[in-house]
Coordinates of C-alpha atoms and ligand atoms in Angstrom, one line a residue:
M1 CA 41.6 109.1 72.2
A2 CA 38.3 110.6 71.0
I3 CA 37.5 112.2 67.7
V4 CA 34.7 114.6 68.1
L5 CA 32.7 116.6 65.3
G6 CA 31.2 119.8 66.7
I7 CA 28.5 122.0 65.3
E8 CA 27.7 125.4 66.3
T9 CA 24.7 127.6 65.1
S10 CA 23.7 129.6 68.2
C11 CA 24.1 133.1 66.3
D12 CA 25.0 134.1 62.7
E13 CA 28.3 131.8 62.5
T14 CA 27.7 128.2 60.9
G15 CA 30.6 126.6 62.8
V16 CA 31.8 123.1 62.3
G17 CA 35.0 121.6 64.0
I18 CA 36.7 118.4 64.3
V19 CA 38.8 117.7 67.5
A20 CA 41.2 114.6 68.0
D21 CA 42.4 114.2 71.5
G22 CA 42.3 118.0 72.1
R23 CA 43.8 118.8 69.0
L24 CA 41.8 120.5 66.1
I25 CA 42.2 118.6 62.8
G26 CA 39.4 120.2 60.7
A27 CA 37.2 123.2 60.7
A28 CA 34.8 125.0 58.4
L29 CA 33.1 128.4 59.1
A30 CA 30.3 130.3 57.3
S31 CA 28.9 133.5 58.4
S32 CA 25.8 135.5 57.5
M33 CA 27.2 138.6 59.2
E34 CA 26.8 140.5 55.9
E35 CA 23.4 139.8 55.3
H36 CA 22.4 141.2 58.8
A37 CA 24.4 144.5 58.3
R38 CA 21.9 146.5 56.9
F39 CA 19.6 145.8 59.7
G40 CA 22.2 146.8 62.3
G41 CA 21.9 143.6 64.2
V42 CA 21.4 139.6 63.8
V43 CA 18.0 138.7 62.2
P44 CA 17.0 135.4 63.3
E45 CA 15.3 133.9 60.6
I46 CA 17.9 135.1 58.1
A47 CA 20.7 133.3 60.4
A48 CA 18.8 130.4 60.5
R49 CA 18.0 130.0 56.8
A50 CA 21.8 130.5 56.3
H51 CA 22.7 127.9 58.7
L52 CA 20.5 125.6 56.8
E53 CA 22.1 126.1 53.5
S54 CA 25.7 126.1 55.0
L55 CA 25.5 123.2 57.5
V56 CA 26.0 120.2 55.0
P57 CA 28.9 121.9 53.1
C58 CA 30.6 122.9 56.4
V59 CA 30.5 119.4 57.6
D60 CA 31.9 118.0 54.4
A61 CA 34.6 120.7 54.2
A62 CA 35.7 120.0 58.1
F63 CA 35.9 116.1 57.1
R64 CA 37.9 116.9 54.1
E65 CA 40.8 119.2 55.8
A66 CA 40.9 116.4 58.7
G67 CA 41.2 113.8 56.1
I68 CA 38.7 111.5 57.9
G69 CA 35.3 110.3 57.4
P70 CA 32.0 109.7 59.8
S71 CA 33.3 106.1 60.7
D72 CA 36.2 107.7 62.4
L73 CA 34.0 109.6 64.9
D74 CA 33.6 108.8 68.2
A75 CA 30.8 111.2 68.9
V76 CA 28.7 114.4 67.8
A77 CA 28.7 117.5 69.9
V78 CA 26.1 120.4 69.3
T79 CA 25.7 123.8 70.8
S80 CA 22.0 123.3 72.3
G81 CA 21.7 126.6 74.1
P82 CA 21.9 129.5 74.8
G83 CA 21.2 131.3 71.6
L84 CA 18.6 132.2 68.7
A85 CA 16.0 129.5 69.0
T86 CA 15.6 128.9 65.5
A87 CA 19.3 129.3 64.7
L88 CA 20.0 126.7 67.6
Q89 CA 17.0 124.3 66.0
T90 CA 19.0 124.0 62.9
G91 CA 22.1 122.7 64.2
L92 CA 20.4 120.5 66.7
A93 CA 18.5 119.0 64.0
A94 CA 21.5 118.4 61.9
A95 CA 23.5 117.0 64.9
K96 CA 20.8 114.6 65.8
A97 CA 20.5 113.5 62.3
Y98 CA 24.1 112.9 61.9
A99 CA 24.3 111.2 65.2
F100 CA 21.5 108.9 64.4
A101 CA 22.4 108.1 60.8
W102 CA 26.3 107.5 61.9
D103 CA 25.2 105.6 65.2
R104 CA 27.3 108.0 67.4
P105 CA 26.5 109.4 70.7
L106 CA 25.2 113.0 70.9
Y107 CA 26.4 115.7 73.3
G108 CA 24.3 118.8 74.0
V109 CA 26.8 121.4 74.7
H110 CA 26.3 125.0 76.4
H111 CA 27.8 127.6 74.3
L112 CA 29.6 129.7 76.9
A113 CA 31.5 126.4 77.8
G114 CA 32.4 126.0 74.3
H115 CA 34.0 129.5 74.5
V116 CA 36.1 128.5 77.5
A117 CA 37.0 125.0 76.0
A118 CA 38.3 127.0 72.8
D119 CA 41.5 128.1 74.8
T120 CA 42.4 124.3 75.2
L121 CA 42.7 124.0 71.7
H122 CA 45.5 126.5 71.8
H123 CA 47.1 126.4 75.1
G124 CA 46.3 122.7 76.2
P125 CA 44.5 121.3 79.1
L126 CA 43.2 124.0 81.8
P127 CA 44.7 123.5 85.3
S128 CA 42.6 122.0 87.9
R129 CA 41.2 125.4 89.2
S130 CA 41.0 128.6 87.0
V131 CA 39.0 131.7 86.8
A132 CA 37.3 132.3 83.5
L133 CA 36.2 135.8 82.2
I134 CA 33.5 135.2 79.4
V135 CA 33.2 138.4 77.3
S136 CA 30.7 137.9 74.3
G137 CA 28.0 139.6 72.6
G138 CA 25.2 138.1 74.8
H139 CA 26.9 137.6 78.1
T140 CA 29.4 138.7 80.6
S141 CA 30.6 136.4 83.4
L142 CA 33.3 135.6 85.7
L143 CA 33.6 132.2 86.6
L144 CA 35.3 129.8 88.8
L145 CA 36.4 126.8 87.2
G146 CA 37.3 123.1 88.3
D147 CA 37.2 120.2 85.8
L148 CA 35.4 121.6 82.9
A149 CA 33.6 118.4 81.9
R150 CA 32.9 117.2 85.3
D151 CA 32.3 120.0 87.7
P152 CA 29.5 122.4 88.3
I153 CA 30.7 126.0 87.1
V154 CA 30.4 128.7 89.8
H155 CA 29.4 132.2 88.8
L156 CA 31.3 134.8 90.8
G157 CA 29.7 137.6 88.8
D158 CA 27.6 138.6 85.8
T159 CA 26.4 141.6 84.2
R160 CA 23.2 142.9 85.4
D161 CA 22.3 144.7 82.1
D162 CA 24.3 145.0 78.6
A163 CA 26.9 142.4 77.9
A164 CA 30.4 143.8 77.0
G165 CA 30.0 142.9 73.4
E166 CA 26.6 144.4 73.4
A167 CA 28.0 147.6 74.6
F168 CA 30.5 147.7 71.9
D169 CA 27.8 147.1 69.4
K170 CA 25.8 149.8 70.8
V171 CA 28.5 152.3 71.0
A172 CA 29.8 151.7 67.5
R173 CA 26.1 152.3 66.3
I174 CA 26.2 155.6 68.4
L175 CA 29.4 156.4 66.5
G176 CA 28.2 155.7 63.1
L177 CA 30.8 153.0 62.6
A178 CA 30.4 149.8 60.8
Y179 CA 28.5 146.8 62.0
P180 CA 29.7 144.3 63.7
G181 CA 30.7 147.1 66.2
G182 CA 33.3 145.4 68.4
P183 CA 36.1 145.1 65.8
A184 CA 34.9 148.7 64.3
V185 CA 35.4 150.1 67.7
D186 CA 38.6 148.4 68.2
R187 CA 39.8 149.7 65.0
A188 CA 38.9 153.2 65.6
A189 CA 40.3 153.4 69.0
R190 CA 43.9 152.7 67.8
D191 CA 44.2 156.3 66.5
G192 CA 42.3 157.5 69.6
D193 CA 43.5 158.8 73.1
P194 CA 42.1 156.5 75.9
G195 CA 42.4 159.2 78.6
A196 CA 40.5 161.8 76.3
I197 CA 37.3 161.4 78.2
G198 CA 36.7 159.9 81.8
F199 CA 33.6 157.7 80.8
P200 CA 32.4 155.8 84.0
R201 CA 33.6 152.6 85.4
A202 CA 30.5 150.9 87.0
M203 CA 30.5 148.9 89.8
L204 CA 34.3 148.9 90.6
G205 CA 34.9 147.9 94.2
A206 CA 31.3 146.3 94.3
G207 CA 32.1 142.7 94.0
Y208 CA 32.3 141.1 90.4
D209 CA 29.0 141.9 88.8
F210 CA 29.2 144.1 85.9
S211 CA 26.9 146.9 84.5
F212 CA 27.7 148.7 80.9
S213 CA 24.3 150.2 80.1
G214 CA 25.3 153.5 82.1
L215 CA 28.5 153.6 80.1
K216 CA 26.7 153.2 77.1
S217 CA 24.2 156.1 77.7
A218 CA 27.2 158.3 79.0
V219 CA 28.8 158.0 75.5
A220 CA 25.2 158.7 73.8
R221 CA 24.9 161.6 75.9
Y222 CA 28.5 162.9 74.9
V223 CA 27.9 162.5 71.5
E224 CA 24.4 164.0 71.4
R225 CA 26.1 167.2 72.9
G226 CA 27.7 167.3 69.3
T227 CA 30.7 169.4 70.4
P228 CA 32.6 170.6 67.4
E229 CA 35.7 168.9 68.8
L230 CA 33.9 165.7 68.9
V231 CA 36.8 163.0 67.7
V232 CA 35.4 159.4 67.2
P233 CA 38.7 157.8 67.6
D234 CA 38.8 159.4 71.0
V235 CA 35.2 158.5 72.2
A236 CA 35.8 154.8 71.0
A237 CA 39.3 154.7 72.8
S238 CA 37.8 156.2 76.0
F239 CA 34.8 154.0 76.0
Q240 CA 37.1 150.9 75.1
E241 CA 39.3 151.9 78.1
A242 CA 36.3 151.9 80.6
V243 CA 35.1 148.3 79.7
V244 CA 38.7 146.9 79.5
D245 CA 39.7 148.6 83.0
V246 CA 36.7 147.2 84.8
L247 CA 36.9 143.7 83.1
T248 CA 40.6 143.3 83.9
R249 CA 40.4 144.8 87.4
K250 CA 37.7 142.4 88.5
A251 CA 39.2 139.4 86.8
V252 CA 42.3 140.0 88.6
E253 CA 40.8 140.6 91.8
A254 CA 38.8 137.4 91.8
C255 CA 42.0 135.3 90.9
L256 CA 43.7 136.8 94.1
A257 CA 40.7 136.5 96.1
H258 CA 40.3 132.7 95.3
E259 CA 44.0 132.0 95.3
V260 CA 43.7 130.9 91.5
D261 CA 46.9 131.4 89.6
T262 CA 45.2 131.0 86.0
L263 CA 42.8 133.5 84.1
V264 CA 41.3 132.6 80.9
I265 CA 39.5 135.3 78.9
V266 CA 37.3 134.0 76.2
G267 CA 34.4 135.1 73.9
G268 CA 34.2 137.4 71.0
V269 CA 35.4 140.3 73.0
A270 CA 38.4 138.6 74.0
A271 CA 39.6 139.5 70.3
N272 CA 39.9 143.0 71.4
G273 CA 43.4 144.4 71.1
R274 CA 43.3 146.5 74.3
L275 CA 41.7 144.1 76.6
R276 CA 44.5 141.5 75.6
Q277 CA 47.2 144.3 76.3
V278 CA 45.9 145.5 79.8
A279 CA 45.2 142.1 80.8
A280 CA 48.6 140.9 79.9
E281 CA 50.0 143.9 82.0
R282 CA 47.8 143.4 84.9
C283 CA 48.2 139.5 85.3
A284 CA 51.9 139.7 84.8
A285 CA 51.9 142.2 87.6
E286 CA 50.5 139.6 90.0
D287 CA 52.0 136.6 88.7
I288 CA 48.9 135.3 87.2
T289 CA 49.3 133.3 84.1
L290 CA 46.9 134.6 81.4
R291 CA 45.4 132.3 78.7
I292 CA 43.5 133.9 75.8
P293 CA 42.9 132.2 72.6
P294 CA 44.0 133.6 69.2
P295 CA 41.3 135.9 67.7
Q296 CA 39.8 133.4 65.4
L297 CA 39.1 131.1 68.4
C298 CA 37.6 133.9 70.3
T299 CA 34.3 134.3 68.2
D300 CA 31.9 131.8 67.5
N301 CA 33.2 128.4 65.9
G302 CA 32.8 124.9 65.6
A303 CA 35.9 123.8 67.1
M304 CA 35.1 125.1 70.4
I305 CA 31.9 122.7 70.8
A306 CA 33.9 119.8 69.4
A307 CA 36.5 120.6 72.1
V308 CA 33.9 120.5 74.8
G309 CA 32.6 117.1 73.5
G310 CA 36.1 115.6 73.5
L311 CA 36.4 116.6 77.3
L312 CA 32.8 115.1 78.0
V313 CA 33.9 111.9 76.2
A314 CA 37.2 111.6 78.0
A315 CA 35.5 112.3 81.3
S316 CA 32.9 109.5 80.4
V317 CA 29.9 111.9 80.9
P318 CA 27.0 110.2 79.6
P319 CA 25.6 111.4 76.2
S320 CA 22.5 113.4 75.7
S321 CA 19.2 111.4 74.4
L322 CA 18.0 112.1 70.6
G323 CA 15.2 114.0 72.6
L324 CA 17.4 116.9 73.3
S325 CA 15.7 120.1 72.9
A326 CA 17.2 123.7 72.1
D327 CA 17.2 126.0 75.3
P328 CA 17.5 129.7 74.0
S329 CA 18.2 131.0 77.5
A330 CA 20.1 127.8 79.2
P331 CA 22.1 129.3 82.2
L332 CA 25.6 128.0 82.6
I333 CA 25.6 125.6 85.3
R334 CA 27.5 122.8 83.4
A335 CA 29.5 122.3 80.2
S336 CA 27.0 119.6 78.9
L337 CA 23.4 120.5 78.4
D338 CA 20.8 117.8 78.9
P339 CA 17.8 118.8 80.6
D340 CA 16.6 115.3 81.2
R341 CA 19.6 114.6 83.3
F342 CA 20.3 117.7 85.5
Ligands
KG4_401 O1 31.4 135.3 71.4 P1 30.6 135.9 70.0 O2 31.5 135.6 68.8 O3 29.3 135.6 70.0 C1 28.4 135.6 70.9 O4 28.4 134.5 71.5 O5 27.9 136.6 71.3 O6 31.0 137.5 70.3 C2 30.6 138.4 69.6 C3 30.5 139.8 70.0 C4 30.2 140.9 69.5 O7 29.4 141.9 70.3 C5 31.2 141.7 68.8 O8 31.0 143.0 68.4 C6 32.2 141.4 69.7 O9 32.1 140.1 70.1 N1 33.8 141.6 69.4 C7 34.7 142.5 69.8 C8 35.6 142.3 68.9 N2 35.5 141.5 67.9 C9 34.3 140.8 68.2 N3 34.5 143.4 70.7 C10 35.6 144.1 71.0 N4 36.5 144.2 70.1 C11 36.9 143.1 69.1 N5 38.0 143.1 68.5
ZN402 ZN1 29.9 133.0 71.4

């Protein structure tokens, strides 16, 4: 049984989690989200400074909740990419210092593999094959997964422009909704009619790649026309419906085409109420088992990084060296990130 501490600082959340044999036993989260709100987006230097202030208190709090100490750990795992460079570096420096001081192996983890592994904390180990839809603020990918710790990750499709979360954030801005945009659109859409406006569904029937920038422009054009009957909840609901429709159709098609019976949807946008509902309906219709972690495990957190660490330890994957560096634009090829090895 492996006990792993995970540290996540790729964006504006300082996340720490402790996982024991695939089970979350302690976690702490601090966010600088409110400090970015007046800028309408994450300011990297503000995020990095906030990580610096929150890291040690979060690690201490996670240990307290778990009721264990550093001597009980088997490894330290940290997000080493992708993400904001200065933000990643604070977490990486902390993780290296802890690993060195406690004499424990260090694992550099790919942030998006962390999102996938978050689901194992809720639903248990993944089956031997699955399709994963990752929908976050910076990425939208449809993946074919084998063993997350051992096997290379196969990209079936990716976004060609904006990520799904980015589209939510930009549309929220266009609609004058609060930052962060995803949850604000989700809330506004609850009072709207998803069929009110027929926004475009880009690239349907054209493989597994995605494109959301045309949809965002269509919403902007609609709002700029300034029709007197403009109803924000209807625009929010219609935009959300277009995103959800494309995401779920392509994800289900990928499962059927690759004869995979399990779909995992992860990342911040997986917290979206309508996405969860439509995905459940379409998976049920095709006998596909749908796994979506609870909302607090969808957005960035430390437990998801600890979860990857636990899988890497269990699979006897060699740890990273203390020379590991942050890779802000790391491609998702494997769960572990060590440029010296791959
Ligand atoms: O995975 P995440 O926490 O951070 C990244 O790795 O990017 O995802 C953040 C993204 C943001 O774009 C945010 O607006 C979006 O997830 N998001 C949502 C919801 N909650 C968060 N989008 C739609 N509906 C939500 N309920
Ligand atoms: Zn994320």
